[in-house]
PDB file of C-alpha atoms and ligand atoms in Angstrom:
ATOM      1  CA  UNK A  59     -65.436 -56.200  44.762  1.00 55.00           C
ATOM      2  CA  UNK A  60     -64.512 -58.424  41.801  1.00 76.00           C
ATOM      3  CA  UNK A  61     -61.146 -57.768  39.836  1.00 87.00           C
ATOM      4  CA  UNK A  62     -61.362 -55.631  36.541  1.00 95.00           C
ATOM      5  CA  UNK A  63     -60.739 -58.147  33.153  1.00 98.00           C
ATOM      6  CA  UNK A  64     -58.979 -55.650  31.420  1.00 98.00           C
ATOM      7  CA  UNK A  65     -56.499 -53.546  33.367  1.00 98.00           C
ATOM      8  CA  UNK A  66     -54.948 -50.789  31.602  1.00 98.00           C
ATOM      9  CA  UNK A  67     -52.070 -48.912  33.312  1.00 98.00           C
ATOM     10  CA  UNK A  68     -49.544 -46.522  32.806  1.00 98.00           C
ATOM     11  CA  UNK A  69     -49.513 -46.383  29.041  1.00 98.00           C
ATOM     12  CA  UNK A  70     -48.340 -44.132  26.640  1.00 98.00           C
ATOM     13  CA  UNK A  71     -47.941 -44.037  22.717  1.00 98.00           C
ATOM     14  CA  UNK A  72     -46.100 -41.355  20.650  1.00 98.00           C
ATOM     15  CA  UNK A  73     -46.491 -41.108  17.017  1.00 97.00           C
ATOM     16  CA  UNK A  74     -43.515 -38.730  15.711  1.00 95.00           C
ATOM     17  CA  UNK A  75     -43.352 -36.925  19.087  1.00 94.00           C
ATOM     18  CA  UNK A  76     -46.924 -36.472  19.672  1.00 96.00           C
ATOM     19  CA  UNK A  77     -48.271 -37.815  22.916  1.00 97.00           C
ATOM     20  CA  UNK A  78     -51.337 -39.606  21.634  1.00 98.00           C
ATOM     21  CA  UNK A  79     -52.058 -41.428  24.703  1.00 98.00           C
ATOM     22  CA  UNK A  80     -50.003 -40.361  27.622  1.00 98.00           C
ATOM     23  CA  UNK A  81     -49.898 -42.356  31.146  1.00 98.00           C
ATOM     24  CA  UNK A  82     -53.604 -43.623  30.196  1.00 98.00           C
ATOM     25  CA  UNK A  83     -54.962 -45.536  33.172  1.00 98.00           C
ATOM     26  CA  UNK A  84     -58.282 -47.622  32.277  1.00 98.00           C
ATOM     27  CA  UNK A  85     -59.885 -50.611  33.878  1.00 97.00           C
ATOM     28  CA  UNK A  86     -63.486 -52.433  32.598  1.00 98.00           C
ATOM     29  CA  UNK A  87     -65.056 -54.958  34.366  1.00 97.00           C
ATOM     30  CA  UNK A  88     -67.097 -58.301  33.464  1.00 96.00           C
ATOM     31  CA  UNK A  89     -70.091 -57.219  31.925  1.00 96.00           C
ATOM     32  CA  UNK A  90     -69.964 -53.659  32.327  1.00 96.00           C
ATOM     33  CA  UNK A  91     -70.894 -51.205  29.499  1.00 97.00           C
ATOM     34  CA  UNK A  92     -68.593 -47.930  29.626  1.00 98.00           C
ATOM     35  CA  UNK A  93     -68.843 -45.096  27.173  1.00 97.00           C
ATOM     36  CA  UNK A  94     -65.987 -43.323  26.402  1.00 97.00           C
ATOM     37  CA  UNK A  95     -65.968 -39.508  25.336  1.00 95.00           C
ATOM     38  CA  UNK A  96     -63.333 -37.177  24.441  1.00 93.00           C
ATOM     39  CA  UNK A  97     -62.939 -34.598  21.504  1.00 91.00           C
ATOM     40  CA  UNK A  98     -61.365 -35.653  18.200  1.00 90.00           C
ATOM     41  CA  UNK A  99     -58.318 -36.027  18.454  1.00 93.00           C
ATOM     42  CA  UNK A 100     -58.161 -37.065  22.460  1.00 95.00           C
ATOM     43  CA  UNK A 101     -56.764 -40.815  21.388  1.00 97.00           C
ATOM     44  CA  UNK A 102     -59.848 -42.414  21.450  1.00 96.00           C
ATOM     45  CA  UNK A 103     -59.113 -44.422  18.281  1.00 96.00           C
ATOM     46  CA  UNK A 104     -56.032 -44.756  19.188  1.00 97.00           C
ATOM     47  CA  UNK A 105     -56.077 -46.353  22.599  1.00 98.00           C
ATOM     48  CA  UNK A 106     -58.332 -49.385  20.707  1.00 98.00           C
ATOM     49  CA  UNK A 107     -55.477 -49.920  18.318  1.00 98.00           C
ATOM     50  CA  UNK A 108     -53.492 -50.580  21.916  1.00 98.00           C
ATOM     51  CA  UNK A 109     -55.843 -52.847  23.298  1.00 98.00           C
ATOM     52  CA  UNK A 110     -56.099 -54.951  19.679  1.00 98.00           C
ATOM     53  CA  UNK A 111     -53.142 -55.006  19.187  1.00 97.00           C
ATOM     54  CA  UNK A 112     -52.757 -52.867  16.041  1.00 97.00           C
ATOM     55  CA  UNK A 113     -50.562 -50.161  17.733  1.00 98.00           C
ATOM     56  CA  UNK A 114     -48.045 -51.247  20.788  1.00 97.00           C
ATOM     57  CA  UNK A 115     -47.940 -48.977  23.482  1.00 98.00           C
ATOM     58  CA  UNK A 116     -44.173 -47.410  24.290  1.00 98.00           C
ATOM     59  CA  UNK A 117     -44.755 -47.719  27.583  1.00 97.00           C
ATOM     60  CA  UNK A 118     -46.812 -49.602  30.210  1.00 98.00           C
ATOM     61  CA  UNK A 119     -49.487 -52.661  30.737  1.00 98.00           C
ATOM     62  CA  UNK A 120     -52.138 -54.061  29.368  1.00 98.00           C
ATOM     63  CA  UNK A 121     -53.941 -56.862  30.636  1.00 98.00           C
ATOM     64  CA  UNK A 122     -56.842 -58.984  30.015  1.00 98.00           C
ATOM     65  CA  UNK A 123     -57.257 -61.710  32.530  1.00 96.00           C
ATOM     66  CA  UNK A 124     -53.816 -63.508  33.098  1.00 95.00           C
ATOM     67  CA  UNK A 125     -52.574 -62.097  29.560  1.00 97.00           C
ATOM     68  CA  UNK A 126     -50.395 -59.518  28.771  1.00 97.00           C
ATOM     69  CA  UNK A 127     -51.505 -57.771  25.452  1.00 98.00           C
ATOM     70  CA  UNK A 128     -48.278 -56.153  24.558  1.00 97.00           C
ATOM     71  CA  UNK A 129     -47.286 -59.553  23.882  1.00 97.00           C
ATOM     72  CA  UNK A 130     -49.663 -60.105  21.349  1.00 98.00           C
ATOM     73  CA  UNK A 131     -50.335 -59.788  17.599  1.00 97.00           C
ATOM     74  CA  UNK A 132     -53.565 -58.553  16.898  1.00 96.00           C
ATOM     75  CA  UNK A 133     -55.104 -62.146  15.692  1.00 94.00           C
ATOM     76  CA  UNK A 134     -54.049 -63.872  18.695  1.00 96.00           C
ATOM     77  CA  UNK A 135     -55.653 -60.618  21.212  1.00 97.00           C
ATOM     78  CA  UNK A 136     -58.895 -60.978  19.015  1.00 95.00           C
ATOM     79  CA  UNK A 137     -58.928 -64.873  19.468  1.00 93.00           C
ATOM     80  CA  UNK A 138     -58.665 -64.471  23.178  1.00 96.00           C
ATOM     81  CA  UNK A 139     -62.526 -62.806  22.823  1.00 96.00           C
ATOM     82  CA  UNK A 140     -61.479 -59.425  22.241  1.00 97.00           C
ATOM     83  CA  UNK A 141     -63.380 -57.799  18.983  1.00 95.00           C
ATOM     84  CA  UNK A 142     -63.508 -54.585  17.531  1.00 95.00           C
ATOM     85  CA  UNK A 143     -65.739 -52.725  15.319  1.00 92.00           C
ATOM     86  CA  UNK A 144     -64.385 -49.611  13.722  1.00 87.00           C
ATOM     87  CA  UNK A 145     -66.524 -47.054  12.539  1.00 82.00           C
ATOM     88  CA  UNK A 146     -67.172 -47.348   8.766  1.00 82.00           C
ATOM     89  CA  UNK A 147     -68.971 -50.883   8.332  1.00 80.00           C
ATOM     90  CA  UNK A 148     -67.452 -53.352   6.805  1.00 86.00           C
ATOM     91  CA  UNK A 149     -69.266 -56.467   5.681  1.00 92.00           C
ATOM     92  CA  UNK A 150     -69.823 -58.451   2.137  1.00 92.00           C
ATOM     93  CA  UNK A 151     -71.777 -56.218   0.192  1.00 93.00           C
ATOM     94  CA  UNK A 152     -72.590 -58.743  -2.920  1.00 93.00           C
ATOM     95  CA  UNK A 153     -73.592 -61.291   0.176  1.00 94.00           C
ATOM     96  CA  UNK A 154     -76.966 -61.369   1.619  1.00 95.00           C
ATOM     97  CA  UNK A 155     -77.575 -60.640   5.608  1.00 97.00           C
ATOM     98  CA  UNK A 156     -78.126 -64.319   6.535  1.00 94.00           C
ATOM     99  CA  UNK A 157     -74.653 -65.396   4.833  1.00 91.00           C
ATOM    100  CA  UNK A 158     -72.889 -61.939   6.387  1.00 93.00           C
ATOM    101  CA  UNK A 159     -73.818 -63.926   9.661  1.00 93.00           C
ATOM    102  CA  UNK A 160     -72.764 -67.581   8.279  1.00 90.00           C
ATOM    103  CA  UNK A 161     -69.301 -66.436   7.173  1.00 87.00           C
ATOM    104  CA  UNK A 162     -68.289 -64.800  10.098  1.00 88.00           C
ATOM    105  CA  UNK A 163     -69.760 -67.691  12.315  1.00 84.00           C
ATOM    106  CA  UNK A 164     -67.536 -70.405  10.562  1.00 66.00           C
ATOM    107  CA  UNK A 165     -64.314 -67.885  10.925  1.00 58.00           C
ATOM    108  CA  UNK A 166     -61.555 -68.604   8.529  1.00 53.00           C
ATOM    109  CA  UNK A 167     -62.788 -71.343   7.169  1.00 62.00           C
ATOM    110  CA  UNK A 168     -63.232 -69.163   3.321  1.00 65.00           C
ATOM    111  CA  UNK A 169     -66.292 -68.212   1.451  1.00 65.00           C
ATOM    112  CA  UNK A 170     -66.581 -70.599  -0.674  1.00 66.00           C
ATOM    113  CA  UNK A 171     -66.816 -73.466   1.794  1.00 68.00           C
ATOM    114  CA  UNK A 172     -68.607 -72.019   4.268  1.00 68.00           C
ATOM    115  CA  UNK A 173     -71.432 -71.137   1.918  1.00 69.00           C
ATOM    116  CA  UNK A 174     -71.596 -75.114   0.454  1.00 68.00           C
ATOM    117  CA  UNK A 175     -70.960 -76.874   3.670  1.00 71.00           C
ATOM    118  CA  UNK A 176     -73.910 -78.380   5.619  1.00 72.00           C
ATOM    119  CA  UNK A 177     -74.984 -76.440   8.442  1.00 75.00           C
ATOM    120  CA  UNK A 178     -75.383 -77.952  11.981  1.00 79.00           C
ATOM    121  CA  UNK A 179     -78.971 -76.936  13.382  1.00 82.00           C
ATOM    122  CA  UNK A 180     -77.081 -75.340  15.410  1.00 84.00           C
ATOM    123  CA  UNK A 181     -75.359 -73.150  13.427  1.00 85.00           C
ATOM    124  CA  UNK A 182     -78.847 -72.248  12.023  1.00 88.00           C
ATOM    125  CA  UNK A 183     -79.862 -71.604  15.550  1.00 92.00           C
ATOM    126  CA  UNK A 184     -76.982 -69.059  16.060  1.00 93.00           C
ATOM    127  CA  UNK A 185     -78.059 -67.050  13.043  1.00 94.00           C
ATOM    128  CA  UNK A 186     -81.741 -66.556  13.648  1.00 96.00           C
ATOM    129  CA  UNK A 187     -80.686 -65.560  17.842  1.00 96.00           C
ATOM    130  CA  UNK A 188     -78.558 -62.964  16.175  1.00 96.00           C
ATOM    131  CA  UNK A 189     -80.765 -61.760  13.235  1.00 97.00           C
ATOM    132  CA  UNK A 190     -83.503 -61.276  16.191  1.00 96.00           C
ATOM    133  CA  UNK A 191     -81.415 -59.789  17.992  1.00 95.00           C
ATOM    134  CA  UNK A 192     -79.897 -56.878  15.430  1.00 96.00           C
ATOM    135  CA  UNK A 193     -83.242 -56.953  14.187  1.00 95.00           C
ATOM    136  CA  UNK A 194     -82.671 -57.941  10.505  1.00 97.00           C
ATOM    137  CA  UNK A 195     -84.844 -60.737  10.637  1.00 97.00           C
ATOM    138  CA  UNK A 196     -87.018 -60.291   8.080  1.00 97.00           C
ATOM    139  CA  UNK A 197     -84.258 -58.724   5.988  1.00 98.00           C
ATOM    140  CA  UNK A 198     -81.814 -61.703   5.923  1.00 97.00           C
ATOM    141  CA  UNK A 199     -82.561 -62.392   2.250  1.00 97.00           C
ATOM    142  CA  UNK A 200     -81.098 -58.611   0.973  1.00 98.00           C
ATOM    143  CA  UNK A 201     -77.930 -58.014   0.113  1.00 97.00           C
ATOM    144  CA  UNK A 202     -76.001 -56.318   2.493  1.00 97.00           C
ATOM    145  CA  UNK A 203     -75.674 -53.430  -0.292  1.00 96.00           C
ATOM    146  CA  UNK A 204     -79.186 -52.768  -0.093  1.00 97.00           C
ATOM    147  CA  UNK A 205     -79.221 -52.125   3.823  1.00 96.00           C
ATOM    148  CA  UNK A 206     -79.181 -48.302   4.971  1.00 95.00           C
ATOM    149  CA  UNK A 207     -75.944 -47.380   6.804  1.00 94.00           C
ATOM    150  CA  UNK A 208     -77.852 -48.007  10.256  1.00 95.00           C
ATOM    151  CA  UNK A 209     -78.527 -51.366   9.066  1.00 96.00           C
ATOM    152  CA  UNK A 210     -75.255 -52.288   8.019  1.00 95.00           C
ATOM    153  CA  UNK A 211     -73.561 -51.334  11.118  1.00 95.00           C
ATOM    154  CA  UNK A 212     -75.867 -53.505  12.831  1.00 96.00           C
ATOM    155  CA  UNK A 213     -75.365 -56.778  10.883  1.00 97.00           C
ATOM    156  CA  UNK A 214     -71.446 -55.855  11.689  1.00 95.00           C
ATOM    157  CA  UNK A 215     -72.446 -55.954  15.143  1.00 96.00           C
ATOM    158  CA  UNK A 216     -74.324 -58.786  14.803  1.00 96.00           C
ATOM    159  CA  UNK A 217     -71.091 -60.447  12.953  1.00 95.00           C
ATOM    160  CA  UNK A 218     -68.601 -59.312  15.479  1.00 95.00           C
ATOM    161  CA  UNK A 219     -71.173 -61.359  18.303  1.00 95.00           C
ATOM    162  CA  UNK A 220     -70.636 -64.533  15.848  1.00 92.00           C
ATOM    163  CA  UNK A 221     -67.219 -65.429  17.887  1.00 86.00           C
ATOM    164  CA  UNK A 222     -69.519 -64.550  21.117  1.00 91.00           C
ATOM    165  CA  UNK A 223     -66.315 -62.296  22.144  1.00 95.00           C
ATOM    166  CA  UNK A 224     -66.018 -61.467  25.923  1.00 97.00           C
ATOM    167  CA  UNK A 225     -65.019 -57.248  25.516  1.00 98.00           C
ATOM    168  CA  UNK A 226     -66.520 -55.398  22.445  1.00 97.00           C
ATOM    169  CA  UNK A 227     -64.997 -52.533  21.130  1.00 98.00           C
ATOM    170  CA  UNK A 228     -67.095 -50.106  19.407  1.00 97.00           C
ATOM    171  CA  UNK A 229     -66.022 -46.906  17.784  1.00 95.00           C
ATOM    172  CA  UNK A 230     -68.836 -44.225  17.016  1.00 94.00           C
ATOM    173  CA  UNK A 231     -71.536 -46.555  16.312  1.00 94.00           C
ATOM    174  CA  UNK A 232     -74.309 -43.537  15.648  1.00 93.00           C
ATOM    175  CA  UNK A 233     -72.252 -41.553  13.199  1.00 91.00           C
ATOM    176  CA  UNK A 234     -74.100 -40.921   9.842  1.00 92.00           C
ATOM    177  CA  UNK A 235     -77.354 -42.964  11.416  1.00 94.00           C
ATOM    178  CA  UNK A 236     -80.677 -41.332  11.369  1.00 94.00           C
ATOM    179  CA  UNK A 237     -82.150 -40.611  15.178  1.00 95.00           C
ATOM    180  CA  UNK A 238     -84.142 -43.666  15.292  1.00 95.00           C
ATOM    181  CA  UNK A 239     -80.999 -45.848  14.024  1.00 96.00           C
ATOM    182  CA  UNK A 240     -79.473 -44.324  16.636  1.00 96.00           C
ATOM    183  CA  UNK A 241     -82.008 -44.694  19.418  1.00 96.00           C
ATOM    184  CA  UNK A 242     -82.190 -48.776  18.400  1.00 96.00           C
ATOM    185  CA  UNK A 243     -78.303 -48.720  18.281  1.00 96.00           C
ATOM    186  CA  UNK A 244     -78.517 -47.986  21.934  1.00 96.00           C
ATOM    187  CA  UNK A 245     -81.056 -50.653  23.073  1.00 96.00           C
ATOM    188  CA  UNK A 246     -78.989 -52.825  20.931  1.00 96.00           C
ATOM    189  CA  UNK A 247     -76.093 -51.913  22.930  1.00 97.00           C
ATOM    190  CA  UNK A 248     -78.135 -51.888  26.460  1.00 96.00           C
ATOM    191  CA  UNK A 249     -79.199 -55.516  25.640  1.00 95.00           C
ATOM    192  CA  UNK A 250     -75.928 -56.981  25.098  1.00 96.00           C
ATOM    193  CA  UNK A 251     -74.065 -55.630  28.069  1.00 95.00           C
ATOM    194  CA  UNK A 252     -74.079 -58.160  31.000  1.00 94.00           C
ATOM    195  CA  UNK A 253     -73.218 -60.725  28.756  1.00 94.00           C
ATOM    196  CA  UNK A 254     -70.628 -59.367  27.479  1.00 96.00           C
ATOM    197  CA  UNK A 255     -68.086 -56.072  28.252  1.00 97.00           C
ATOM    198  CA  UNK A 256     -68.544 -53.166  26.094  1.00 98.00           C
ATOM    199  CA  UNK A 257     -66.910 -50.135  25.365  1.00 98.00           C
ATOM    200  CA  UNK A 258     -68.475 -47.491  23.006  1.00 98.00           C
ATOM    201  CA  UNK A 259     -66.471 -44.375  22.243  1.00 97.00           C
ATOM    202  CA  UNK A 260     -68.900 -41.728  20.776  1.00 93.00           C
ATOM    203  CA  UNK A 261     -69.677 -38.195  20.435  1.00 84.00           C
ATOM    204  CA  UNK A 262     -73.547 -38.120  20.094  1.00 87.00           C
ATOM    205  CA  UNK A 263     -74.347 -36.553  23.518  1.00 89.00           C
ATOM    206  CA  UNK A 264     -78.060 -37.975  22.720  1.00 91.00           C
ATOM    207  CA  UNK A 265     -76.799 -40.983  22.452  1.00 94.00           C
ATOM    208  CA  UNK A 266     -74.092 -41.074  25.259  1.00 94.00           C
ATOM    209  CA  UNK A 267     -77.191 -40.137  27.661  1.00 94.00           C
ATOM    210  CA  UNK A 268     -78.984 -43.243  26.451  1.00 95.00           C
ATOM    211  CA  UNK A 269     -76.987 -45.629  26.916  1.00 96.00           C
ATOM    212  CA  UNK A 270     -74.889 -44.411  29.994  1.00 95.00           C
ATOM    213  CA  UNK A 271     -77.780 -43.702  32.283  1.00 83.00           C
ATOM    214  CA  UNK A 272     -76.810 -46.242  35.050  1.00 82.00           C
ATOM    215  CA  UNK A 273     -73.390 -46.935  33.708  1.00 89.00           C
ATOM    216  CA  UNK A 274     -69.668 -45.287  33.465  1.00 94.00           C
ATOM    217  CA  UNK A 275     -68.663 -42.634  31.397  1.00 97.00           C
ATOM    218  CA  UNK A 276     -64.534 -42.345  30.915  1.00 97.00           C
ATOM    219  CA  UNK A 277     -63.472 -38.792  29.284  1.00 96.00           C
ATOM    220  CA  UNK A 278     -60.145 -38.551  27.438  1.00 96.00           C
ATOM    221  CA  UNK A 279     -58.613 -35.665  26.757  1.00 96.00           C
ATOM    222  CA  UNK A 280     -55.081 -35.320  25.447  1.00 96.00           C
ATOM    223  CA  UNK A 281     -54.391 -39.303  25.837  1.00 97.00           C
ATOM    224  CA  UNK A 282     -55.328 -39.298  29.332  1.00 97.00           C
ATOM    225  CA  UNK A 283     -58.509 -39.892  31.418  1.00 97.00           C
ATOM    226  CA  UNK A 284     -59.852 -36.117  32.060  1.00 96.00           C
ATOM    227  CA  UNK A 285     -62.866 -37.110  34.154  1.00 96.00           C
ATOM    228  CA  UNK A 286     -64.686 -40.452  34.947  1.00 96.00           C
ATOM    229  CA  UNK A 287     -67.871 -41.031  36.630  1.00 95.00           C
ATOM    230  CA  UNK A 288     -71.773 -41.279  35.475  1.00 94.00           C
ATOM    231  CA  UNK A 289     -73.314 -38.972  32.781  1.00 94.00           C
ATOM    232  CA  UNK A 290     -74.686 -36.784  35.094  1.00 93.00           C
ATOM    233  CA  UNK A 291     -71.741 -35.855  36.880  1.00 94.00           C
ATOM    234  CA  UNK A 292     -69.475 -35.622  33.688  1.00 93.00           C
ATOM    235  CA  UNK A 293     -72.162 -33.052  32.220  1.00 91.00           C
ATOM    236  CA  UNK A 294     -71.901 -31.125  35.594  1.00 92.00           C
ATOM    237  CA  UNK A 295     -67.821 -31.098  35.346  1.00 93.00           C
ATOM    238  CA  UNK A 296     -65.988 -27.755  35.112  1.00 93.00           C
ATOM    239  CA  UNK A 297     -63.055 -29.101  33.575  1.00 92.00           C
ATOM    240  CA  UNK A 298     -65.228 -31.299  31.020  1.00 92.00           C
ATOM    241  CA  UNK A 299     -67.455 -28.478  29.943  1.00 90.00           C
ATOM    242  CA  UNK A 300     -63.720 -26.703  29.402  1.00 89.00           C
ATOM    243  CA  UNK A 301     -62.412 -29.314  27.042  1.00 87.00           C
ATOM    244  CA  UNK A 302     -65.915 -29.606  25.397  1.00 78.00           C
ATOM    245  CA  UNK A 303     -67.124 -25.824  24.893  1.00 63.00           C
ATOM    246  CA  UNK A 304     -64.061 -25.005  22.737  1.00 59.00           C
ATOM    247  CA  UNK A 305     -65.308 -27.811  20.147  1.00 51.00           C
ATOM    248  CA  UNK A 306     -69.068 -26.075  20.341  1.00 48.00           C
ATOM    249  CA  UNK A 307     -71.417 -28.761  18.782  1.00 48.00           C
ATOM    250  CA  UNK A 308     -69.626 -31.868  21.119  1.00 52.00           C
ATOM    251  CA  UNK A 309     -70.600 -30.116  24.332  1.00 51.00           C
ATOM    252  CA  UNK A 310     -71.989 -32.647  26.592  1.00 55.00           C
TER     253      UNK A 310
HETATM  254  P1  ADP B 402     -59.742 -39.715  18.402  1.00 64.42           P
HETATM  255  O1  ADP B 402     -60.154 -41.076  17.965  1.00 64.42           O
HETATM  256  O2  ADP B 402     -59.999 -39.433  19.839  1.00 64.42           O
HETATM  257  O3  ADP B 402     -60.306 -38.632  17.536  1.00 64.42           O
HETATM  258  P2  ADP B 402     -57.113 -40.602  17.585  1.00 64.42           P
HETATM  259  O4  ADP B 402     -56.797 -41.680  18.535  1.00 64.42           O
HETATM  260  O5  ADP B 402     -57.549 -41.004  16.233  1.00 64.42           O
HETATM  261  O6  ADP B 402     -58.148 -39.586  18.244  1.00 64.42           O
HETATM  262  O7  ADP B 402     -55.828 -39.676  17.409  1.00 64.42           O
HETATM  263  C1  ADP B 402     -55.110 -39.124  18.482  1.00 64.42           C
HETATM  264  C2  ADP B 402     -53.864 -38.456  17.928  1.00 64.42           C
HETATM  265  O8  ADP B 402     -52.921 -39.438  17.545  1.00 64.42           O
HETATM  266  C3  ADP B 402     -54.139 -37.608  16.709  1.00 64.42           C
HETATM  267  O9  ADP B 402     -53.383 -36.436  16.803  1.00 64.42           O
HETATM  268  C4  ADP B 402     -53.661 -38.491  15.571  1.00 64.42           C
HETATM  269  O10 ADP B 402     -53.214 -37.714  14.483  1.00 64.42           O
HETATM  270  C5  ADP B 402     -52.536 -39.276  16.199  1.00 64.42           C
HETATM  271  N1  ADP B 402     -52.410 -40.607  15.586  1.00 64.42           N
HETATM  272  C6  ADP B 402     -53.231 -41.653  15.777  1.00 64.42           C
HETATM  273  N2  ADP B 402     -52.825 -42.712  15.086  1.00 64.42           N
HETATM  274  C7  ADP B 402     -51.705 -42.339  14.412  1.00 64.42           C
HETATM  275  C8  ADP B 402     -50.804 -42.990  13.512  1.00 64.42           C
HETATM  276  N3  ADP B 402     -50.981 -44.268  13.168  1.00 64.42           N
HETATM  277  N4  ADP B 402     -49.779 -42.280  13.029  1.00 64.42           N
HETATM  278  C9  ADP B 402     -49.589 -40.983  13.379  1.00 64.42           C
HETATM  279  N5  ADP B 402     -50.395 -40.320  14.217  1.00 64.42           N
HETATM  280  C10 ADP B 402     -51.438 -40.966  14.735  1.00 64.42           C
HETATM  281 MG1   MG B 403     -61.498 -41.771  16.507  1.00 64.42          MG
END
């Protein structure tokens, strides 16, 4: 059995005496894609502001490979291949797709030289793999203003795979998408685990089925880890149809 990369243990975080994460134990292996559910509120955000960086935990670890996040500052976690897409998009609006891609590919390098300098092939390369790939191919010309919110959380994806990051973090992906954004968000997801380490917190119990068929499904409840195992058994848990049938629509 290999080692997990990111090792998670013992960690809590209080904001004004509220337990939003409470001895939170969490581990994700190389390649692996693991859904995490929870109702609002159960510190899902929160625990991927500990692992970026943007919160620090009061108390325990986090590690990913030999380093200890609690160490770091949230540019130096996401430089070690960590990257995180929150849930509203963000990406140049008055840009079109193809440049969305170029700027995040050349990093801090600024907008305006990274849209004048000359582009290796390979650069060019990079960008059509990951317009096929977030299928916006034959959209690269629009600006990103024009895309439908499905759209524009996929070229964020597609920027966020620019840095070719080991662990992606994605929060809600399908909210606000249409059922057939949603569906393609999931094989979009499917395809990139294995080559990279994914975790997708989400409430769309459509969705969650999707994409967590063969794979791990964590549930947090309270800041802790209620239940874990594969969709089947989490739908089948006592204690998880508890948490969930107070919230009534969430109910896996
Ligand atoms: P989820 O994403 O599962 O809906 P969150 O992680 O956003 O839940 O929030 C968990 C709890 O922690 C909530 O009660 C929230 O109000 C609180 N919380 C999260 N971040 C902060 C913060 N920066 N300041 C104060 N309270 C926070
Ligand atoms: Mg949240």
């Amino acid at each position: 059995m290999s080692h997990p990369i990111l090792n998670v243990e013992d960690v809590s975080k209080s904001y004004d005496g509220f337990k939003a994460i409470s001895d939170l134990n969490f581990y994700l292996f190389e390649g692996e894609l693991r859904t995490v559910i929870g109702p609002n509120g159960a510190g899902k955000s929160t625990f991927f502001d500990l692992i970026t960086g943007r919160a620090k935990p009061d108390m325990g670890r986090i590690q990913f490979f030999e380093d200890d996040l609690t160490q770091l500052n949230e540019y130096e976690i996401n430089r070690l291949g960590i990257g995180r897409k929150f849930q509203a998009p963000s990406v140049y609006r008055n840009h079109t797709v193809w440049e969305n891609l170029l700027l995040s590919l050349s990093g801090t390098r600024g907008v305006f030289a990274a849209l004048f300098h000359r582009l290796s092939s390979d650069q060019r390369d990079r960008i059509d793999e990951l317009l096929k790939l977030i299928r916006l191919d034959e959209k690269r010309d629009l600006h990103a203003e024009q895309l439908s919110h499905g759209e524009k959380q996929w070229l964020e994806i597609g920027m966020l795979l620019a840095s070719d990051p080991k662990v992606l973090l994605i929060d809600e992906p399908a909210a606000g998408m249409t059922d057939e954004e949603t569906h393609r968000t999931g094989e979009l997801l499917l395809s990139l685990a294995g080559k990279h380490s994914l975790v997708v917190v989400e409430h769309d119990m459509t969705f969650v089925k999707q994409i967590a068929q063969d794979t791990g499904v964590t549930v947090l409840h309270q800041g802790s880890v209620l239940f874990e195992g594969k969709f089947d058994e989490v739908q089948a848990n006592p204690q998880v149809r508890e948490v969930y049938l107070g919230r009534g629509k969430h109910e896996p």
